[in-house]
Short mmCIF file of C-alpha atoms in Angstrom, two decimals:
data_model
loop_
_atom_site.label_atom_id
_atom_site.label_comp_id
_atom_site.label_asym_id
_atom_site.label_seq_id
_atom_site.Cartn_x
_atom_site.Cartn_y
_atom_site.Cartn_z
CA UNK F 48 64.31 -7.20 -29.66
CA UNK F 49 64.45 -10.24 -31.19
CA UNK F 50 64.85 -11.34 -35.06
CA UNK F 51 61.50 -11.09 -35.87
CA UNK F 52 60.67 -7.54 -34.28
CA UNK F 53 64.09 -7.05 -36.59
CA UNK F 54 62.15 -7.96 -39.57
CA UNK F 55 59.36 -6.53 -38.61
CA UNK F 56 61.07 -3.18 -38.11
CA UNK F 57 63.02 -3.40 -41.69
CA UNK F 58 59.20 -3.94 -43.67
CA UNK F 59 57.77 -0.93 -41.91
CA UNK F 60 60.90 1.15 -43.40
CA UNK F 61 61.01 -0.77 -46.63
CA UNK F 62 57.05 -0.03 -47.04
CA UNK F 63 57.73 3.86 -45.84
CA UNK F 64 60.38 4.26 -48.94
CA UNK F 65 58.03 2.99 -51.36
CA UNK F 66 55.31 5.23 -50.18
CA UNK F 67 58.07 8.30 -50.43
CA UNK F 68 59.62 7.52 -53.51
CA UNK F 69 56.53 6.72 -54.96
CA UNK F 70 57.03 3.50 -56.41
CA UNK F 71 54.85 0.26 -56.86
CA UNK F 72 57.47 -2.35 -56.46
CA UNK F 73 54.67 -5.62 -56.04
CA UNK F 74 57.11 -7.87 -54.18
CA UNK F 75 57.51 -5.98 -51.29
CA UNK F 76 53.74 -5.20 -51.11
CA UNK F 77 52.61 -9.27 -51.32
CA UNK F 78 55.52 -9.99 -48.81
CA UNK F 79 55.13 -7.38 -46.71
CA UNK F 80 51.22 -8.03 -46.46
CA UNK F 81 51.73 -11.87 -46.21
CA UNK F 82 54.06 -11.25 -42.98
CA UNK F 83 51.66 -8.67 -41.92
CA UNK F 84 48.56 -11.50 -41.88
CA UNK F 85 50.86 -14.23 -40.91
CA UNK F 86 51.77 -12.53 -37.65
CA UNK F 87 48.58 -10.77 -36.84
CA UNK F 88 46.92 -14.27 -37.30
CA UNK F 89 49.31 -16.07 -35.11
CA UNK F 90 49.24 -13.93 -31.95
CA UNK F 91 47.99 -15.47 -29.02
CA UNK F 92 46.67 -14.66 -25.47
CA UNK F 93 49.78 -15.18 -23.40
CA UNK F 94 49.18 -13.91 -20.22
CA UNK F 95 49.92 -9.93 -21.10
CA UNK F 96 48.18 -6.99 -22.94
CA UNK F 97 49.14 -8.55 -26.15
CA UNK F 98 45.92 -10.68 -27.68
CA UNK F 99 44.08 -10.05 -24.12
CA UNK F 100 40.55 -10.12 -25.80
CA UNK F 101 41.56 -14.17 -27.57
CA UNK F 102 40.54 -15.79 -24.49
CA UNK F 103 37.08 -14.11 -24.45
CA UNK F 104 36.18 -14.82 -28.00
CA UNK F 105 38.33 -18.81 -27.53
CA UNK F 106 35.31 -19.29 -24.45
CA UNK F 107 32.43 -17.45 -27.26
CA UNK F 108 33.77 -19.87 -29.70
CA UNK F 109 33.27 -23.34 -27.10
CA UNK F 110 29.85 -21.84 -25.96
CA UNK F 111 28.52 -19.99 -28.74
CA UNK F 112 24.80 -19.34 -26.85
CA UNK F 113 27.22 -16.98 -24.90
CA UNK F 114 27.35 -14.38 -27.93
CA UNK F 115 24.68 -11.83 -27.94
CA UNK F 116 21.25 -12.68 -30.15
CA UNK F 117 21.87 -9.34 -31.81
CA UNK F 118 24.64 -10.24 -32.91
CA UNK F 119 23.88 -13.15 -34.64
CA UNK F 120 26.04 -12.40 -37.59
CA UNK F 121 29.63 -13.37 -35.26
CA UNK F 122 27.68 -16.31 -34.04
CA UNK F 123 27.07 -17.79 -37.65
CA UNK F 124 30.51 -17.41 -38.22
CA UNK F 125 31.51 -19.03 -35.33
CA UNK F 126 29.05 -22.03 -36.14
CA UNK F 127 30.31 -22.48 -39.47
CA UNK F 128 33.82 -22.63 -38.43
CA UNK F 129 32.93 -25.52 -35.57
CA UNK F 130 30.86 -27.52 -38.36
CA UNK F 131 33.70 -27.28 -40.52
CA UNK F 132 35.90 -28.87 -37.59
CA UNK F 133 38.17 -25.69 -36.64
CA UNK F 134 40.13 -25.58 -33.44
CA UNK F 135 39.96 -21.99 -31.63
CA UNK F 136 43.08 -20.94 -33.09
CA UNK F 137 42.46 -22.18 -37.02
CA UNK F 138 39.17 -20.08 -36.65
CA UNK F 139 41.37 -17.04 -35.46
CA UNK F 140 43.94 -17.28 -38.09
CA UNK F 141 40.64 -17.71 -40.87
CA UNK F 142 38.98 -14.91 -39.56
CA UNK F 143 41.87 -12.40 -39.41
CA UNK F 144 43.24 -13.78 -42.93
CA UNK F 145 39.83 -13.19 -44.43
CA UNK F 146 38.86 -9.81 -42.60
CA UNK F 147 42.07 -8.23 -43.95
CA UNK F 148 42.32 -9.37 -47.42
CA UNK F 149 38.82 -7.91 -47.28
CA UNK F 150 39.92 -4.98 -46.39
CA UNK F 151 42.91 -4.87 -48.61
CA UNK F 152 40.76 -5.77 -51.79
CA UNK F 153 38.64 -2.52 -50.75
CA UNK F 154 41.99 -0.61 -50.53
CA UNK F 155 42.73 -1.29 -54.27
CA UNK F 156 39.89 -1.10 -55.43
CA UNK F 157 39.57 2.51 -53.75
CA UNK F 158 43.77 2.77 -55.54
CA UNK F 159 44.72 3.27 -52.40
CA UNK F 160 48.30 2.51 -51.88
CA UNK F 161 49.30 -0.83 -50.36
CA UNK F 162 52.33 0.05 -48.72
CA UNK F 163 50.64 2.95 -46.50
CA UNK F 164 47.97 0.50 -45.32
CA UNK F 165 50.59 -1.90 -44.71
CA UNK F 166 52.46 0.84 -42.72
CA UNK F 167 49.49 2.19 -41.11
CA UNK F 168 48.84 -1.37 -39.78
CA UNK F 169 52.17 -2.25 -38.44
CA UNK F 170 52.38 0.87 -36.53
CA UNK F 171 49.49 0.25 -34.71
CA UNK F 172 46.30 -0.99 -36.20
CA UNK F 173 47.63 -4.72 -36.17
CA UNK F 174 47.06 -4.71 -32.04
CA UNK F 175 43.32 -4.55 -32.43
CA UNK F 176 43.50 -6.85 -35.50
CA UNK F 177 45.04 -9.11 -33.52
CA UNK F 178 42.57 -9.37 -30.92
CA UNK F 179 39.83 -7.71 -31.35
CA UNK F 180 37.96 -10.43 -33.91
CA UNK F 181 33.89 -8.87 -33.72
CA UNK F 182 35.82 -5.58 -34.78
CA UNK F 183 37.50 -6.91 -36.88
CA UNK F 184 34.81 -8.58 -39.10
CA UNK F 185 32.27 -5.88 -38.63
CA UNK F 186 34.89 -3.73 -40.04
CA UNK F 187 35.94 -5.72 -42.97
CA UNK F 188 32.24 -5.70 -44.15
CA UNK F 189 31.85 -2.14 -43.15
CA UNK F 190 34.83 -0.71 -45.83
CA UNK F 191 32.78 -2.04 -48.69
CA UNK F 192 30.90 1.12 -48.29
CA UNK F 193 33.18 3.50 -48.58
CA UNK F 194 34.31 2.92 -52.53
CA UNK F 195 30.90 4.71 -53.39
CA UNK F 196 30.90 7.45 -50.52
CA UNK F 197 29.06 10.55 -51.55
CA UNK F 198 27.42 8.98 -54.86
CA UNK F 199 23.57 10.13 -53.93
CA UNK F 200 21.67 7.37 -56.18
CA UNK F 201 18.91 5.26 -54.05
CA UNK F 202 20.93 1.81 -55.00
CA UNK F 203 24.11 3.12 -53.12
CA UNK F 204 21.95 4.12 -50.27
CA UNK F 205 20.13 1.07 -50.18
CA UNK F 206 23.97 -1.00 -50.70
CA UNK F 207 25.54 1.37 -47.98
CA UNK F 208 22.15 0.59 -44.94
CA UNK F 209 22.20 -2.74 -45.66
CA UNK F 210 26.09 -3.04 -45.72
CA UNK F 211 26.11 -1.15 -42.08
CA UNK F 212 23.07 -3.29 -40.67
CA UNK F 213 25.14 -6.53 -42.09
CA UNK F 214 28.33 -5.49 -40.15
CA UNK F 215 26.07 -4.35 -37.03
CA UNK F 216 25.02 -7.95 -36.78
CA UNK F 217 28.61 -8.90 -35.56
CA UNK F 218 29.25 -6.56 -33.59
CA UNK F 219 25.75 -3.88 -32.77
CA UNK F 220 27.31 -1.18 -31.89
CA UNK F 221 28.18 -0.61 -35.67
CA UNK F 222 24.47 0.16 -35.79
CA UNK F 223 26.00 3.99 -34.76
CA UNK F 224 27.42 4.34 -37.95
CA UNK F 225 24.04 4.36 -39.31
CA UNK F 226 24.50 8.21 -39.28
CA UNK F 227 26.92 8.53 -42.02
CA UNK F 228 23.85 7.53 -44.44
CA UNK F 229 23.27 11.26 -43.17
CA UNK F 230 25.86 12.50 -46.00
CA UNK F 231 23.17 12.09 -48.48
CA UNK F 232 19.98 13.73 -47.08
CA UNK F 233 18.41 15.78 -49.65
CA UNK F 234 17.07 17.68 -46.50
CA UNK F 235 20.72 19.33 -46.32
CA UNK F 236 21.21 19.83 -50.09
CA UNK F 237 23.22 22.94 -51.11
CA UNK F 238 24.16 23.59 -47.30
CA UNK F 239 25.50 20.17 -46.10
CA UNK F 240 29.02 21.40 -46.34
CA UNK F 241 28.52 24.10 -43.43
CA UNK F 242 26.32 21.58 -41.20
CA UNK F 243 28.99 19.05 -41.11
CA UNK F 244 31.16 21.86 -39.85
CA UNK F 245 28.91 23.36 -37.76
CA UNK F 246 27.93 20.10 -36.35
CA UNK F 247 32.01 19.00 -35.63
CA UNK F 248 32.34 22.27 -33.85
CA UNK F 249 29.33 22.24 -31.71
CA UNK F 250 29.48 18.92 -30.57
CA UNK F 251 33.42 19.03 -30.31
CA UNK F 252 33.08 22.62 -28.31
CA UNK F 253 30.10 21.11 -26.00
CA UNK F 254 32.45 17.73 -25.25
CA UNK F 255 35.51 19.56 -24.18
CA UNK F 256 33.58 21.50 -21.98
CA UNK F 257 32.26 18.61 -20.69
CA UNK F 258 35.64 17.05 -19.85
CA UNK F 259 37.18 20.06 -18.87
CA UNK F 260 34.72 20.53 -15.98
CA UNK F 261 34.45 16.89 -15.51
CA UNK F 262 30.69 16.55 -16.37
CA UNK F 263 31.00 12.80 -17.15
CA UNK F 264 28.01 12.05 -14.93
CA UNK F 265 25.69 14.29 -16.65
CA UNK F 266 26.35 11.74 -20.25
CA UNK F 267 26.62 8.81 -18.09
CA UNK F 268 23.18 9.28 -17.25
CA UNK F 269 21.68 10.17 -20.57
CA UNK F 270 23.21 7.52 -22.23
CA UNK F 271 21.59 5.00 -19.06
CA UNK F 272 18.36 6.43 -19.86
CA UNK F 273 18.69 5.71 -23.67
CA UNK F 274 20.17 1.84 -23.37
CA UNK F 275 17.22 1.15 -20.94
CA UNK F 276 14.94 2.00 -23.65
CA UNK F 277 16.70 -0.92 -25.77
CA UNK F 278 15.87 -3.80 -23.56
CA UNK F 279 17.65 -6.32 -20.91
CA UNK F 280 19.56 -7.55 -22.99
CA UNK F 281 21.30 -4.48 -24.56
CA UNK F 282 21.00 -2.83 -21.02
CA UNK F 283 23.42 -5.67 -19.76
CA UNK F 284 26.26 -5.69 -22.65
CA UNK F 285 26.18 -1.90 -22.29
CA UNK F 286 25.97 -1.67 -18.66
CA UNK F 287 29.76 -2.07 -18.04
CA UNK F 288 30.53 0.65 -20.16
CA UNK F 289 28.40 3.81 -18.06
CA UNK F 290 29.47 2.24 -14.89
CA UNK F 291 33.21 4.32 -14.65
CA UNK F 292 33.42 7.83 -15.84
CA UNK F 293 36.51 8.54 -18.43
CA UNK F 294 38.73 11.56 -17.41
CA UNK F 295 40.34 13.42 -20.03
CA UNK F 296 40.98 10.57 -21.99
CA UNK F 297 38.45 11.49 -24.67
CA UNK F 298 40.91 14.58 -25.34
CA UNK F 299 43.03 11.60 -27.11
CA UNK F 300 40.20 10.89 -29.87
CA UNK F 301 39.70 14.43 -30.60
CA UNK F 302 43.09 15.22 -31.18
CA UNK F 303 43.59 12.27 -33.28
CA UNK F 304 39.88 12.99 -35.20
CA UNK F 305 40.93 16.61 -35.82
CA UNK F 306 44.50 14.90 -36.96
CA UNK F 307 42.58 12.82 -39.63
CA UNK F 308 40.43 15.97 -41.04
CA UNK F 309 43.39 18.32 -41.23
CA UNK F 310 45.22 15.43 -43.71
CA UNK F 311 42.30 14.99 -45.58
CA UNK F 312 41.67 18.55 -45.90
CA UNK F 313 45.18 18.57 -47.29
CA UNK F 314 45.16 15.51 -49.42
CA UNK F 315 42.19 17.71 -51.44
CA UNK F 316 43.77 21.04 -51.41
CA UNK F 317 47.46 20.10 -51.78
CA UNK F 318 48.40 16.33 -52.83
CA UNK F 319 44.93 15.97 -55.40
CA UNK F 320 42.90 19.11 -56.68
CA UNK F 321 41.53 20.98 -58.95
CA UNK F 322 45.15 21.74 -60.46
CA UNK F 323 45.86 18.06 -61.05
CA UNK F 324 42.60 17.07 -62.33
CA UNK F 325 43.25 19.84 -65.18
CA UNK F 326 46.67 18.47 -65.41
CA UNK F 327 44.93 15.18 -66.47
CA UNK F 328 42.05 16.15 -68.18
CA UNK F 329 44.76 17.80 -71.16
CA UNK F 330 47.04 14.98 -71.62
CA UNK F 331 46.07 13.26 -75.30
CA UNK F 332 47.35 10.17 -73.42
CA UNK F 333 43.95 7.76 -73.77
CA UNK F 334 45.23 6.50 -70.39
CA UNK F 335 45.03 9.81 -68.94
CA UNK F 336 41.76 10.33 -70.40
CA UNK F 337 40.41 7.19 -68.13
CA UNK F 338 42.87 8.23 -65.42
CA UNK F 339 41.26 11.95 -65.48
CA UNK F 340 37.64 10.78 -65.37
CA UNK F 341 37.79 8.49 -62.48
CA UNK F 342 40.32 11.16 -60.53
CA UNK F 343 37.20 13.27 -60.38
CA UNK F 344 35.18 10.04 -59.34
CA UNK F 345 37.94 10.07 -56.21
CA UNK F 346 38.00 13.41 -55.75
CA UNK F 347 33.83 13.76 -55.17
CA UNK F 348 34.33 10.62 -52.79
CA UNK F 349 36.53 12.80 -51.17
CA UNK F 350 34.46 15.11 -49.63
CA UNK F 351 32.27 11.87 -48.85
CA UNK F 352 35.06 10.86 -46.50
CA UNK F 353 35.76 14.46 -45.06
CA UNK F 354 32.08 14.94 -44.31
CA UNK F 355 31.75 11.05 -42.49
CA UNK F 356 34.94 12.19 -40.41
CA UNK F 357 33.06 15.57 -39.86
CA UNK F 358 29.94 13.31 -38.52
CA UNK F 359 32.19 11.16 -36.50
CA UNK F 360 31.68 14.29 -33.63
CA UNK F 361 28.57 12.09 -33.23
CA UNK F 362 30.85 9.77 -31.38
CA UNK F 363 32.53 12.13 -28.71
CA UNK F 364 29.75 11.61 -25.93
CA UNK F 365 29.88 8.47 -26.01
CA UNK F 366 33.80 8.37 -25.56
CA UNK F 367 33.07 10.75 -22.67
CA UNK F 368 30.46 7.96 -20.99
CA UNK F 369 33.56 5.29 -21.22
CA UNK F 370 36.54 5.35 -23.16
CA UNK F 371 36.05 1.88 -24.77
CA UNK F 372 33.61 3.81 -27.09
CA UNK F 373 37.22 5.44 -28.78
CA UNK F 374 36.90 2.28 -31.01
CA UNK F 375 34.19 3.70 -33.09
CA UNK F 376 36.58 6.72 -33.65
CA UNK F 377 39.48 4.89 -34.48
CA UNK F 378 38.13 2.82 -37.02
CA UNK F 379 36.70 5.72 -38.57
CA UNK F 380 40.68 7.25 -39.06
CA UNK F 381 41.32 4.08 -40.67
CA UNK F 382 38.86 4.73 -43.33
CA UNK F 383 40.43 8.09 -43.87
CA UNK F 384 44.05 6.33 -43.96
CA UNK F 385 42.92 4.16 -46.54
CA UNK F 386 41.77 7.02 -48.82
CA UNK F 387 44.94 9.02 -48.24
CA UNK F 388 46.66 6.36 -50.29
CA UNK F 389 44.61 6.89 -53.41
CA UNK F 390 47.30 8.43 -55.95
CA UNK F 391 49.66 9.12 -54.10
CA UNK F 392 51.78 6.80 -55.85
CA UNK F 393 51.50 8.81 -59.18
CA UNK F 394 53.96 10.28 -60.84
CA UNK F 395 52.28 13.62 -61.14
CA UNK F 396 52.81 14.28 -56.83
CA UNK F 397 55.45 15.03 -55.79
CA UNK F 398 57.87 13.41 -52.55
CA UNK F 399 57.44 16.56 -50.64
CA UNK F 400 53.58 15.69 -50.68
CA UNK F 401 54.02 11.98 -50.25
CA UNK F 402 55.95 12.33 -47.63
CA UNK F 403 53.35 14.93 -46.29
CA UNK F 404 50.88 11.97 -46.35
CA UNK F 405 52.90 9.64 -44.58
CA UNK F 406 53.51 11.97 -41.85
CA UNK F 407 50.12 12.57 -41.22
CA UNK F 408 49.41 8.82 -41.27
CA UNK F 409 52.24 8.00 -38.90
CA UNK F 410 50.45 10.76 -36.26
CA UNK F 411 47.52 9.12 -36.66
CA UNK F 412 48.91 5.69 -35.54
CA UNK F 413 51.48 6.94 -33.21
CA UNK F 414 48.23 8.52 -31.68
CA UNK F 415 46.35 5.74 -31.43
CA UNK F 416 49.45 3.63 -29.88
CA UNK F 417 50.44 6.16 -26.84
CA UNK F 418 46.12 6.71 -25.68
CA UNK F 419 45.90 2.61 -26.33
CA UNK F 420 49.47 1.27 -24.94
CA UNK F 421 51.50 4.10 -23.19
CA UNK F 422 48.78 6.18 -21.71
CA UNK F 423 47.34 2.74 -20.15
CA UNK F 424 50.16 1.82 -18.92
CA UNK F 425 51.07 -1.66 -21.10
CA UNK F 426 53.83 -0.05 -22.64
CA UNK F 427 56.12 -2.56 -20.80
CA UNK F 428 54.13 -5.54 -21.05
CA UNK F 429 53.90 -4.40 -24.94
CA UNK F 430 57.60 -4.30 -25.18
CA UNK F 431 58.41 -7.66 -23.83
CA UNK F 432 55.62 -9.60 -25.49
CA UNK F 433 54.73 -8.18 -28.66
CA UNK F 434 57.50 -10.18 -30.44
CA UNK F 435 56.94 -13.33 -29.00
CA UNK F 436 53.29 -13.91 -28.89
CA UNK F 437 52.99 -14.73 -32.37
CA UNK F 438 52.88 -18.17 -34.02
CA UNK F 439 53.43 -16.48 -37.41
CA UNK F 440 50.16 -18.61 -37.93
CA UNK F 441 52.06 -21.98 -37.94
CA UNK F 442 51.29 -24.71 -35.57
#
C-alpha cells in the first residue's frame, strides 16, 4: 500500500472516532470530504476493474447521439459540458464534485452525520461513484426526496414524482422507484404498516424460492415479455441484461436489504424513540424546544424510510433476471445510511448506540464490497490498482 491508501486508511478511522465519540469536530469533516471528492473525481480507467465504466461514458461524451433518447437528461449534461469546452476528464471530475456535494447538502439538511457518510463512502460506495457517472447523477437528484419522506400533502407528492421522473431522465431505470410514491396511498391508510411487511415477506419468500430451485428462466421470460411492450429501443438497452441467468447471487442483496431494515428498525426502537423524544420535549431549554419538535419531524420520516426499504422487495426479481439490477438495491441502503446519521451525534445517545450504528453501516458496505469485488473475482485487480488510479483530480 502506498502513501495515499495510508491516508486514506487513517480518514476512514479518524471519521469512525468521531462518529463513536460523538463529536462534530468540522475540520476533519471538510478535509475528510474534500479528499473523499478529490480522489473519487480523479480515478481513471486504467486498464483494471477500477473506473471500468469511464471509457464507456469518455466514448458517450465524444458521440453524445450514442446516449439513449430517454435519457435525455445525461445527454444535456453532457452537451453543456462540451459547449462549455470540457475535456472528458474535467467533465468527470464536475460531475462527481457536483453529484456528491449534492448529496452531502441533502445529508445535512436531513442532520445526518457527515463523518458516517464519509465512512460509508470510503468503505465502498466511492467505487460506483467513481465510475458509475448516470448513477451517480440520477442519484444525486433522487436524495432530494427523501428530506420529506412520509409527509402525505399533494405538494410533496407532486415534488417527490417529478423529482423521480427528473432523475429517471439520466438514467430510466430510476423510473422503478416510482413505487415508493406508494408510501402515501390513501388506499392503504390505517393498514400500510402490515402491507409493507406483508409485501417484503411475500416477495422475499417467493424470490428465494426462486433461486433456490434455480427458476431464473421463469423471470427471465416475464421480464422479456414486459420490456417488449416498451419499444425497440428500451428492448435493446435492456436486452443484455435477460440474456444470462444470475445464480444465487441475488442472495447477496437480500441479505444486505434485510441488513439495512434490521438497523433502521433499531435506530427507531433503540438509538431515537419515544423515550428520547419525551426526554426533549421536558427540557425548558428553548433549544430543546426546537430540537424536540423537529426530532418528531425525523422520527415520522422514519418510518418513511423503513417502509421505502420494505418496498424495495419490489426489486428482487429483477436482481434474479440479472444481477446488474442489485444497483437499484444498493442505492436504496444508501438512503437508509444517510438517515442512520441523523442524531446520532447528540449528546443524549449514548457510544454503545453509536457504535451500534456504525456497525451496522460498516455491514452494509462490507456487504456491498465482497458481492461487488471479492465475490466477482476483482479482489486482486482491486488491490493493486485502487491506490494508483487516481489523479486526486489534478492534471
Amino acid at each position: 500500500m502506498n502513501l495515499l491508501g495510508v491516508v486514506y486508511i487513517i480518514i476512514i478511522v479518524c471519521n469512525i472516532l468521531c462518529v463513536i465519540e460523538g463529536r462534530k469536530n468540522n475540520i476533519i469533516t471538510i478535509v475528510s470530504a474534500m479528499f473523499m471528492v478529490l480522489f473519487a473525481a480523479g480515478i481513471e480507467y486504467n486498464g483494471s476493474v477500477v473506473g471500468y465504466d469511464l471509457r464507456n461514458y469518455e466514448i458517450l461524451y465524444e458521440n453524445t447521439t450514442l446516449i439513449s433518447r430517454f435519457e435525455f437528461g445525461f445527454r444535456l449534461i453532457n452537451e453543456l459540458c462540451k459547449i462549455i469546452g470540457l475535456t472528458f476528464t474535467q467533465f468527470h471530475f464536475v460531475v462527481v464534485a457536483g453529484s456528491l456535494i449534492s448529496i452531502f447538502c441533502v445529508a445535512r439538511k436531513m442532520g445526518a452525520n457527515l463523518n458516517l457518510i464519509i465512512v460509508a463512502y470510503m468503505i465502498y460506495f466511492i467505487l460506483p461513484v467513481s465510475g458509475q457517472m448516470k448513477n451517480l447523477c440520477a442519484m444525486a437528484v433522487l436524495v432530494h426526496i427523501f428530506p420529506t419522506t412520509n409527509n402525505q400533502s399533494k405538494k410533496a407528492n407532486v415534488k417527490e414524482f417529478f423529482v423521480v421522473c427528473i432523475a429517471a431522465t439520466i438514467h430510466v431505470s430510476f423510473l422503478l422507484y416510482l413505487i415508493f410514491l406508494l408510501i402515501h396511498s390513501s388506499l392503504l391508510n390505517s393498514r400500510r404498516s402490515t402491507f409493507y411487511k406483508s409485501f417484503f415477506g411475500i416477495v422475499s419468500l417467493m424470490s428465494l424460492i426462486l433461486i433456490i430451485f434455480r427458476q431464473n428462466v421463469m423471470m427471465t421470460s416475464m421480464f422479456n415479455a414486459f420490456i417488449s411492450l416498451l419499444g425497440t429501443e428500451v428492448n435493446t438497452i435492456y436486452a443484455p441484461r435477460y440474456s444470462t441467468v444470475t445464480g444465487f447471487s441475488p442472495l447477496a442483496s437480500l441479505m444486505i436489504l434485510t441488513i439495512a431494515i434490521v438497523a433502521i428498525v433499531y435506530w427507531r426502537k433503540r438509538v431515537f424513540n419515544e423515550e428520547v423524544l419525551l426526554y426533549l420535549q421536558i427540557k425548558d431549554d428553548s433549544i430543546y424546544e426546537l430540537e424536540a419538535r423537529n426530532s418528531f419531524l425525523t422520527f415520522d420520516k422514519s418510518k418513511g424510510i423503513f417502509d421505502i426499504l420494505m418496498l424495495s422487495a419490489f426489486f428482487f426479481p429483477l436482481v434474479i433476471v440479472n444481477a446488474t439490477f442489485y444497483r437499484l438495491i444498493r442505492d436504496v441502503t444508501l438512503i437508509a445510511i444517510l438517515h442512520l446519521g441523523v442524531n446520532c451525534y447528540r449528546d443524549y445517545i449514548c457510544k454503545r448506540k453509536r457504535i451500534m450504528i456504525v456497525f451496522f453501516v460498516f455491514s452494509i458496505c462490507l456487504g456491498w464490497f465482497i458481492f461487488d469485488v471479492i465475490i466477482k473475482g476483482y479482489f486482486a485487480d482491486f488491490v493493486d490498482n485502487f491506490f494508483v488510479s487516481t489523479r486526486m483530480g489534478f492534471e
